[in-house]
Amino acid sequence: MLKHLYIRNFTLIDELDIKFNPGFSVITGETGAGKSIILGAIGLLLGNRADIKQIRLGREKCIIEAHFDLSKYNMDAFFNHNDIEKDMEDTIIRRELTASGKSRAFINDTPVQLALMRELGEQLVDVHSQHQNLLLQKEDFQLSVVDIIGKDKQAIENYRKEYIKYHQLVKQAEDTKNEIEKNKKNEEFLRFQLKEIDNVKMEVGDQEKLEKEYERLAHAEEIKSALYETNNLLTEEDNNVVENVKQAAMQLQNIKEVYADCKELSQRLESSYIELKDIASEVNNIMDSFEFDPQRQEEINTTLDSIYALEQKFHVSSIAELIQIKKQIAMQIDHIDNSDDVLRELEKKTKAQETICRNKAAVLSGIRTTAARKIEIEMSKRLIPLGIPNVHFQIQITTKQLSDNGCDKISFLFSANKSTPMRPISQVASGGEIARVMLSLKAMISGAVKLPTIIFDEIDTGVSGKIAEKMAQIMQEMGNNHRQVISITHLPQIAALGSSHYKVFKEETAEGTVSYMKLLTDEERIREIAQMLSGSNITQAAMQNARELLKPILKN
């Protein structure tokens, strides 16, 4: 439950520091006094978008901080999972907004992303404002009510796992079909491309080999001349380098016995002679075998031109990439040739997965049908005391195509009179009737979800008198069940039943209009209720009437 709210420099609020009590509390105040401002501040704590215009004029920073007691709500998992220090009896949520536009969020003094604050906020506070009555027109809200009461979370998770697989198969089949149709339109061109690549017989590494061979053939004369000159320098008769080294080695060999220092030099010259002789032989062999082949050069040139043309056409730079493209084209053609088999196999898998989904959806539908009957009975019990004695409330469940939430289409049907046929609630219910329906639904939902705090913002629109009192009793009952209920109201019948009564008011100061909020004493409550009954001119009768309305509360 919300224990304490601190607001500083937020729109018309200079500083507000107020404690909240458990049970059912009410907030009253004249229109424009600042009740919506307080709700706006709470909304920021729940992760709503901030606007620097919300900072009080002339201030650099606004702070909103709330303390919650969560000791009865088993929320340890959230804090453990997000590695946030926890104090379940005093959980602190803070939002700071600066005039420069920076917004920061904290949970127990740990900086967090706004999304995480929003995730926690959804588990702490439910703010029901008048515009939320429009949710009754939305099928997803009606479905969520049934699911909450049905407590079918596990069944929904089981279904969604299978639906995701089914949806992926449907998409895969559709994509494959589109690809095959596209490929069929390009089939002739694809086969031409495949033949074009196939015509150039090539393997990985061929391009580099051919380029090296072409380079040799292009410089044949230069290579032949260098080999000839090298051979002459090594072996010509007048200056035979090989023979000269041999003779030098022999000269040193002859004196090694008498001059030991020459022994190693002799051995080195002998090794050099052997190496040079081998080199001379290889040079001679290469020179004899090397021939210029213009026809081969032309063949290589033609092949390389074809490779370069293909690489340019397909925007690649190697044969390896061309081979990969060839595989892709071949695969596309293979899909065309085997398209019927591929589609049949995908269709078979999709149908099988669809059957699994429908079975899971049927389980979900069964749970929802049971929950719907329970809601119908409960809603009738709740709405009759709220001044709709001839109410007919029915949840119509029809079948729709498989979707991420099953195959059930939910519609709330309503009639307030015996002679009026039931129709969708948004078409036939008045504003006051919708308010009573929403309060009854919220009362049911709060019991199933166990939210710590529920705030009703003028849910009493369109009702008065005894009906308002009955609505207050429902909120009072909700507040007595380990839950905190806060109602912002203009009706004295509702305000009188709150165990705590807060008033929002504004005053003109030297710095402009400032909104305040205070917890009323018993005497202040009597006067506030009397003013709500009679207006600004408070009569004695109004005061007496206020005391009568407050008698059950003030006795306690």
XYZ file of C-alpha atoms in Angstrom:
556
model
C 0.000 0.000 0.000
C 0.996 3.633 -0.511
C 2.258 4.933 2.856
C 3.756 8.279 2.032
C 3.827 10.688 -0.909
C 6.285 13.572 -1.291
C 5.996 16.093 -4.140
C 8.162 19.163 -4.688
C 7.994 21.774 -7.463
C 5.402 19.935 -9.539
C 3.070 22.285 -11.494
C 1.030 24.124 -8.800
C 2.471 22.139 -5.897
C 5.330 23.861 -4.105
C 5.852 21.075 -1.569
C 3.533 18.290 -0.446
C 4.459 15.755 2.226
C 1.562 13.536 3.209
C 0.965 10.110 4.719
C -1.716 7.703 3.511
C -3.587 5.207 5.623
C -4.636 1.646 4.771
C -8.213 0.763 3.922
C -10.636 3.054 2.069
C -9.650 6.720 1.780
C -11.334 9.582 -0.062
C -9.990 12.762 -1.617
C -12.263 15.732 -2.181
C -11.832 19.294 -3.349
C -13.314 21.822 -5.694
C -12.864 21.485 -9.424
C -9.431 22.861 -10.348
C -8.069 22.580 -6.823
C -5.288 20.219 -7.935
C -6.602 16.657 -7.592
C -5.555 15.858 -11.165
C -2.099 17.294 -10.401
C -1.611 14.756 -7.624
C -2.752 11.984 -9.961
C -0.314 13.293 -12.571
C 2.517 13.084 -10.054
C 1.580 9.515 -9.145
C 1.432 8.775 -12.868
C 5.086 9.817 -13.227
C 5.981 7.323 -10.491
C 4.176 4.665 -12.520
C 6.393 5.369 -15.537
C 4.332 7.908 -17.499
C 6.101 10.275 -19.869
C 7.461 13.446 -18.254
C 7.264 16.990 -19.602
C 9.488 19.848 -18.399
C 6.359 22.023 -18.401
C 5.308 20.047 -15.317
C 8.142 21.638 -13.319
C 6.867 24.506 -11.221
C 7.554 27.837 -12.902
C 10.928 29.241 -11.909
C 12.226 25.990 -10.381
C 15.123 23.922 -11.696
C 13.996 20.495 -10.553
C 10.944 18.610 -9.374
C 10.949 15.489 -7.211
C 8.195 12.945 -6.656
C 8.753 10.159 -4.154
C 6.453 7.487 -2.762
C 6.921 4.891 -0.019
C 5.073 1.561 -0.228
C 4.534 -1.257 2.241
C 4.658 -4.461 0.161
C 5.146 -6.931 3.015
C 1.824 -8.686 2.286
C 2.108 -8.945 -1.483
C 4.839 -11.527 -2.216
C 6.804 -9.366 -4.670
C 10.325 -10.558 -3.800
C 10.779 -12.073 -7.256
C 10.758 -8.662 -8.972
C 13.558 -7.293 -6.786
C 15.622 -10.493 -6.925
C 15.325 -10.785 -10.699
C 16.350 -7.151 -11.270
C 19.067 -7.181 -8.595
C 17.517 -4.315 -6.628
C 17.967 -4.023 -2.879
C 14.633 -4.644 -1.192
C 12.864 -3.515 1.923
C 9.342 -4.842 1.576
C 8.032 -2.703 4.434
C 9.442 0.481 2.922
C 9.894 0.325 -0.851
C 10.800 3.759 -2.222
C 10.090 4.907 -5.770
C 11.444 8.296 -6.864
C 11.286 10.308 -10.068
C 13.306 13.443 -10.715
C 12.826 15.876 -13.588
C 15.128 18.814 -14.340
C 14.456 21.972 -16.322
C 17.105 20.831 -18.830
C 14.847 17.920 -19.742
C 16.651 15.134 -17.902
C 14.479 12.554 -16.190
C 15.786 10.002 -13.703
C 14.038 7.096 -12.017
C 15.009 5.256 -8.827
C 13.771 2.181 -6.985
C 15.159 1.983 -3.447
C 17.817 4.527 -4.493
C 18.936 2.288 -7.376
C 18.872 4.119 -10.745
C 16.614 2.196 -13.146
C 15.272 2.476 -16.669
C 11.806 4.002 -16.978
C 10.490 0.728 -18.412
C 11.458 -1.078 -15.209
C 9.756 1.568 -13.079
C 6.658 1.141 -15.261
C 6.815 -2.639 -14.792
C 6.871 -2.242 -11.010
C 4.244 0.498 -11.070
C 1.781 -1.782 -12.841
C 2.068 -4.169 -9.892
C 1.666 -1.445 -7.256
C -1.092 0.941 -8.298
C -4.119 0.797 -10.585
C -5.452 4.263 -11.409
C -9.008 4.122 -12.721
C -10.073 7.407 -14.274
C -13.238 8.315 -16.154
C -11.639 7.741 -19.547
C -10.938 4.140 -18.538
C -14.681 3.511 -18.842
C -14.029 3.602 -22.587
C -12.102 0.344 -22.131
C -15.471 -1.414 -22.002
C -15.682 -0.823 -25.751
C -12.453 -2.706 -26.367
C -12.432 -6.440 -26.930
C -8.906 -6.895 -25.517
C -9.962 -5.346 -22.180
C -13.021 -7.585 -21.995
C -10.836 -10.605 -22.783
C -8.291 -9.591 -20.138
C -11.073 -9.421 -17.506
C -12.120 -12.985 -18.336
C -8.505 -14.169 -18.256
C -7.816 -12.514 -14.906
C -10.862 -14.120 -13.323
C -10.124 -17.418 -15.072
C -6.540 -17.377 -13.771
C -5.451 -19.003 -17.037
C -1.946 -17.514 -17.200
C -0.243 -20.897 -17.607
C -2.741 -22.002 -20.261
C -2.111 -18.757 -22.176
C 1.671 -19.256 -21.977
C 1.317 -22.864 -23.195
C -0.842 -21.716 -26.084
C 1.397 -18.810 -27.072
C 4.492 -21.015 -27.270
C 2.713 -23.192 -29.834
C 1.129 -20.212 -31.607
C 4.560 -18.608 -32.136
C 5.722 -21.826 -33.850
C 2.541 -21.900 -35.931
C 2.870 -18.237 -36.898
C 6.500 -18.791 -37.932
C 5.497 -21.752 -40.116
C 2.696 -19.741 -41.734
C 5.155 -16.938 -42.474
C 7.759 -19.399 -43.738
C 5.200 -20.988 -46.068
C 4.082 -17.575 -47.317
C 7.671 -16.388 -47.837
C 8.582 -19.630 -49.613
C 5.532 -19.366 -51.854
C 6.368 -15.762 -52.741
C 10.001 -16.669 -53.371
C 9.030 -19.571 -55.637
C 6.592 -17.383 -57.579
C 9.259 -14.730 -57.937
C 11.827 -17.321 -59.006
C 9.413 -18.817 -61.537
C 9.042 -15.419 -63.151
C 12.839 -15.238 -63.355
C 13.376 -18.931 -64.115
C 14.638 -18.394 -67.665
C 17.047 -15.703 -66.485
C 18.246 -17.849 -63.548
C 18.975 -20.792 -65.856
C 20.822 -18.446 -68.218
C 22.952 -17.156 -65.294
C 23.707 -20.682 -64.106
C 24.755 -21.744 -67.624
C 26.848 -18.593 -67.961
C 28.813 -19.415 -64.813
C 29.000 -23.127 -65.682
C 30.494 -22.341 -69.083
C 33.597 -21.010 -67.374
C 35.104 -24.137 -65.853
C 36.778 -22.987 -62.687
C 37.731 -24.023 -59.185
C 38.856 -22.051 -56.193
C 42.469 -20.909 -56.823
C 42.257 -21.176 -60.629
C 42.171 -17.415 -61.127
C 45.410 -16.874 -59.217
C 47.153 -19.727 -61.107
C 46.027 -18.403 -64.500
C 47.069 -14.858 -63.634
C 50.558 -16.099 -62.684
C 50.846 -18.181 -65.863
C 49.682 -15.270 -68.002
C 52.234 -13.048 -66.313
C 55.025 -15.539 -67.239
C 53.869 -15.782 -70.848
C 53.545 -11.997 -71.138
C 57.220 -11.634 -70.066
C 58.546 -14.693 -71.960
C 61.341 -12.858 -73.805
C 62.524 -11.140 -70.638
C 62.521 -14.441 -68.710
C 64.283 -16.362 -71.515
C 67.002 -13.700 -71.795
C 67.614 -13.658 -68.031
C 67.894 -17.453 -67.916
C 70.334 -17.448 -70.895
C 72.540 -14.786 -69.325
C 72.537 -16.565 -65.984
C 73.525 -19.842 -67.624
C 76.395 -18.167 -69.501
C 77.702 -16.433 -66.378
C 77.741 -19.701 -64.505
C 79.077 -22.092 -67.197
C 80.730 -20.250 -70.157
C 84.235 -21.543 -71.044
C 86.171 -18.273 -70.704
C 84.772 -17.406 -67.276
C 83.171 -20.547 -65.843
C 82.068 -19.541 -62.354
C 81.228 -23.109 -61.353
C 84.550 -24.476 -62.522
C 86.485 -21.584 -60.948
C 84.885 -22.257 -57.543
C 85.783 -25.921 -57.909
C 89.402 -25.073 -58.670
C 89.588 -22.659 -55.725
C 88.278 -25.356 -53.417
C 90.918 -27.792 -54.689
C 93.708 -25.247 -54.097
C 92.708 -24.851 -50.466
C 92.243 -28.581 -50.160
C 95.911 -29.083 -51.154
C 97.250 -26.917 -48.318
C 94.880 -27.844 -45.506
C 97.385 -30.289 -44.036
C 100.099 -27.630 -43.757
C 97.765 -24.678 -43.070
C 94.828 -25.861 -40.951
C 93.037 -22.501 -41.083
C 92.162 -23.226 -44.719
C 90.395 -26.481 -43.960
C 87.044 -24.852 -43.129
C 87.321 -22.431 -46.078
C 87.973 -25.400 -48.352
C 84.854 -27.152 -47.075
C 82.753 -24.027 -47.577
C 83.987 -23.619 -51.150
C 83.227 -27.308 -51.794
C 79.645 -26.758 -50.550
C 79.303 -23.625 -52.692
C 80.555 -25.551 -55.716
C 77.975 -28.287 -55.223
C 75.150 -25.667 -54.786
C 76.262 -23.608 -57.800
C 76.547 -26.719 -59.939
C 72.998 -27.679 -58.968
C 71.731 -24.137 -59.671
C 73.446 -24.106 -63.061
C 71.826 -27.433 -63.918
C 68.344 -26.204 -62.912
C 68.776 -22.956 -64.847
C 69.783 -24.959 -67.899
C 66.822 -27.303 -67.561
C 64.369 -24.390 -67.124
C 65.875 -22.619 -70.118
C 65.524 -25.743 -72.272
C 61.902 -26.369 -71.170
C 60.689 -22.763 -71.246
C 58.844 -21.982 -74.430
C 56.624 -19.089 -75.473
C 53.149 -20.353 -76.460
C 51.036 -17.536 -77.953
C 48.058 -19.863 -78.359
C 48.140 -20.756 -74.644
C 48.466 -17.094 -73.795
C 45.364 -16.327 -75.821
C 43.429 -19.150 -74.132
C 44.370 -17.866 -70.672
C 43.500 -14.311 -71.670
C 40.056 -15.424 -72.898
C 39.387 -17.418 -69.717
C 40.474 -14.555 -67.447
C 38.326 -12.083 -69.405
C 35.326 -14.363 -68.838
C 36.090 -14.621 -65.099
C 36.566 -10.843 -64.749
C 33.322 -10.207 -66.648
C 31.393 -12.562 -64.329
C 32.934 -11.005 -61.225
C 31.976 -7.542 -62.414
C 28.467 -8.666 -63.350
C 27.792 -10.264 -59.967
C 29.721 -7.606 -57.974
C 32.257 -10.016 -56.463
C 36.048 -10.263 -56.539
C 36.865 -13.973 -56.461
C 35.987 -17.346 -57.932
C 34.992 -18.542 -54.453
C 32.251 -15.886 -54.386
C 31.154 -16.801 -57.921
C 30.862 -20.439 -56.875
C 28.740 -19.366 -53.892
C 26.438 -17.393 -56.213
C 26.256 -20.411 -58.479
C 25.124 -22.526 -55.506
C 22.467 -19.958 -54.624
C 21.142 -19.858 -58.182
C 21.180 -23.653 -58.330
C 19.245 -23.749 -55.049
C 16.650 -21.325 -56.440
C 16.243 -23.460 -59.526
C 16.041 -26.560 -57.341
C 13.232 -24.868 -55.350
C 11.427 -24.209 -58.610
C 11.879 -27.801 -59.758
C 10.789 -29.127 -56.359
C 8.409 -26.340 -55.394
C 5.348 -28.553 -55.165
C 7.107 -30.950 -52.778
C 8.521 -28.099 -50.680
C 5.146 -26.398 -50.338
C 3.377 -29.679 -49.571
C 5.871 -30.424 -46.781
C 5.514 -26.942 -45.308
C 1.745 -27.162 -45.524
C 1.852 -30.505 -43.733
C 3.972 -29.060 -40.900
C 1.744 -25.974 -40.677
C -1.440 -28.052 -40.491
C 0.059 -30.248 -37.776
C 1.096 -27.180 -35.751
C -2.315 -25.605 -36.304
C -3.935 -28.703 -34.796
C -1.680 -28.393 -31.737
C -2.647 -24.704 -31.439
C -6.351 -25.442 -31.729
C -6.103 -28.076 -29.015
C -4.329 -25.593 -26.719
C -6.852 -22.898 -27.675
C -9.707 -25.267 -26.822
C -8.282 -25.696 -23.307
C -8.106 -21.912 -23.041
C -11.683 -21.556 -24.314
C -12.910 -24.011 -21.692
C -11.291 -22.014 -18.890
C -12.695 -18.773 -20.309
C -16.206 -20.206 -20.621
C -16.148 -21.260 -16.966
C -14.800 -17.850 -15.938
C -17.408 -16.064 -18.070
C -20.281 -17.878 -16.318
C -18.737 -16.981 -12.949
C -18.443 -13.308 -13.950
C -22.044 -13.218 -15.197
C -23.372 -14.507 -11.857
C -21.105 -12.228 -9.829
C -21.910 -9.143 -11.909
C -25.642 -9.635 -11.492
C -25.177 -9.924 -7.733
C -23.136 -6.737 -7.686
C -25.217 -4.624 -10.084
C -28.665 -5.290 -8.583
C -27.809 -3.524 -5.297
C -26.301 -0.704 -7.371
C -29.723 0.261 -8.708
C -30.024 -1.959 -11.765
C -32.589 -4.524 -10.501
C -33.447 -5.928 -13.929
C -29.901 -6.215 -15.139
C -28.929 -8.825 -17.700
C -25.199 -9.255 -18.100
C -23.812 -11.878 -20.416
C -20.380 -12.625 -21.824
C -20.689 -13.805 -25.381
C -17.826 -15.988 -26.577
C -17.601 -16.629 -30.292
C -14.871 -18.167 -32.407
C -12.368 -16.137 -34.402
C -9.240 -16.970 -36.331
C -6.242 -18.114 -34.315
C -4.387 -15.159 -32.853
C -1.771 -14.615 -30.160
C -4.488 -14.750 -27.464
C -6.395 -17.760 -28.725
C -9.497 -18.137 -30.883
C -12.069 -16.494 -28.601
C -13.863 -13.256 -29.407
C -15.302 -11.759 -26.225
C -18.240 -9.371 -26.074
C -19.931 -8.017 -22.930
C -23.686 -7.893 -23.532
C -25.868 -5.748 -21.286
C -29.444 -4.768 -20.678
C -30.805 -2.728 -17.781
C -34.461 -3.466 -18.491
C -36.577 -6.600 -18.892
C -37.990 -5.487 -22.229
C -34.682 -4.416 -23.765
C -32.715 -7.093 -25.579
C -29.070 -7.478 -24.615
C -26.611 -5.672 -26.832
C -22.894 -4.799 -26.574
C -22.517 -2.762 -23.387
C -20.921 0.247 -25.070
C -24.024 0.649 -27.258
C -26.754 0.570 -24.603
C -25.366 1.452 -21.157
C -25.607 5.002 -19.838
C -22.632 6.783 -18.277
C -23.855 5.973 -14.773
C -24.457 2.327 -15.660
C -21.000 1.995 -17.192
C -19.476 3.508 -14.033
C -21.255 0.896 -11.913
C -20.254 -1.929 -14.249
C -16.607 -0.820 -14.177
C -16.598 -0.547 -10.386
C -18.041 -4.053 -10.112
C -15.450 -5.396 -12.555
C -12.621 -3.640 -10.712
C -13.837 -5.104 -7.431
C -13.721 -8.597 -8.959
C -10.348 -8.017 -10.640
C -8.759 -6.586 -7.503
C -9.633 -9.755 -5.627
C -7.947 -11.892 -8.277
C -4.863 -9.736 -8.899
C -4.169 -8.542 -5.337
C -3.017 -5.049 -6.303
C -1.738 -3.120 -3.250
C -3.374 0.211 -4.187
C -6.355 1.126 -6.350
C -7.211 4.752 -7.099
C -10.672 5.644 -8.445
C -10.777 9.049 -10.095
C -14.425 10.204 -10.047
C -15.786 6.771 -10.927
C -19.082 7.990 -9.466
C -19.945 10.009 -12.579
C -23.659 9.792 -13.350
C -24.771 8.380 -9.987
C -26.012 9.875 -6.724
C -27.936 9.156 -3.538
C -28.308 5.553 -2.456
C -26.466 4.237 -5.508
C -23.441 6.345 -4.624
C -23.600 4.974 -1.083
C -23.667 1.400 -2.427
C -20.662 2.161 -4.623
C -18.847 3.537 -1.603
C -19.653 0.371 0.331
C -18.077 -1.700 -2.452
C -14.918 0.405 -2.316
C -14.982 0.177 1.468
C -15.226 -3.609 1.226
C -12.288 -3.670 -1.208
C -10.263 -1.543 1.200
C -10.923 -3.911 4.082
C -9.411 -6.871 2.219
C -5.649 -6.186 2.601
C -5.933 -3.530 -0.056
C -5.751 0.230 -0.149
C -8.510 2.010 -2.060
C -8.422 5.748 -2.689
C -11.420 7.463 -4.288
C -11.378 10.980 -5.689
C -15.008 12.027 -5.486
C -17.497 14.890 -5.594
C -20.257 12.906 -3.856
C -20.811 13.292 -0.119
C -22.264 9.766 0.137
C -18.935 8.317 -1.011
C -16.760 10.814 0.873
C -18.570 10.002 4.122
C -17.623 6.325 4.086
C -13.867 6.781 3.794
C -11.886 5.742 6.841
C -9.577 8.658 6.001
C -10.555 11.896 4.275
C -8.092 14.143 2.424
C -8.861 17.523 0.934
C -7.106 19.221 -1.967
C -7.347 23.010 -2.095
C -5.464 25.930 -3.565
C -4.453 29.343 -2.318
C -3.105 32.491 -3.884
C 0.373 33.384 -2.631
C 2.999 35.961 -3.503
C 4.497 33.415 -5.919
C 1.145 32.596 -7.502
C -1.437 29.838 -7.105
C -0.340 26.896 -4.943
C -2.167 23.593 -4.393
C -2.195 21.870 -1.023
C -3.505 18.597 0.388
C -4.289 17.733 4.012
C -5.783 14.951 6.107
C -9.003 16.263 7.655
C -9.894 16.003 11.307
C -13.360 14.789 12.308
C -14.696 18.340 12.603
C -13.114 19.335 9.303
C -14.713 16.298 7.663
C -18.152 17.300 8.924
C -17.724 20.769 7.468
C -16.349 19.423 4.155
C -19.269 16.994 3.754
C -21.725 19.754 4.650
C -20.196 21.985 1.996
C -20.498 19.165 -0.549
C -24.196 18.868 0.389
C -25.161 22.532 0.365
C -22.447 24.442 -1.458
C -20.407 27.363 -0.154
C -23.328 28.577 2.026
C -23.198 25.864 4.713
C -26.516 25.526 6.554
C -27.214 23.980 9.921
C -29.284 21.327 8.181
C -26.319 20.463 5.986
C -24.077 20.178 9.040
C -26.590 17.853 10.723
C -26.940 15.805 7.561
C -23.132 15.550 7.348
C -22.971 14.280 10.937
C -25.568 11.615 10.106
C -23.628 10.492 7.043
C -20.387 10.317 9.035
C -21.873 8.681 12.142
C -20.808 5.084 11.243
C -17.243 6.253 10.535
C -16.781 8.704 13.385
C -18.019 6.113 15.916
C -15.096 3.960 14.926
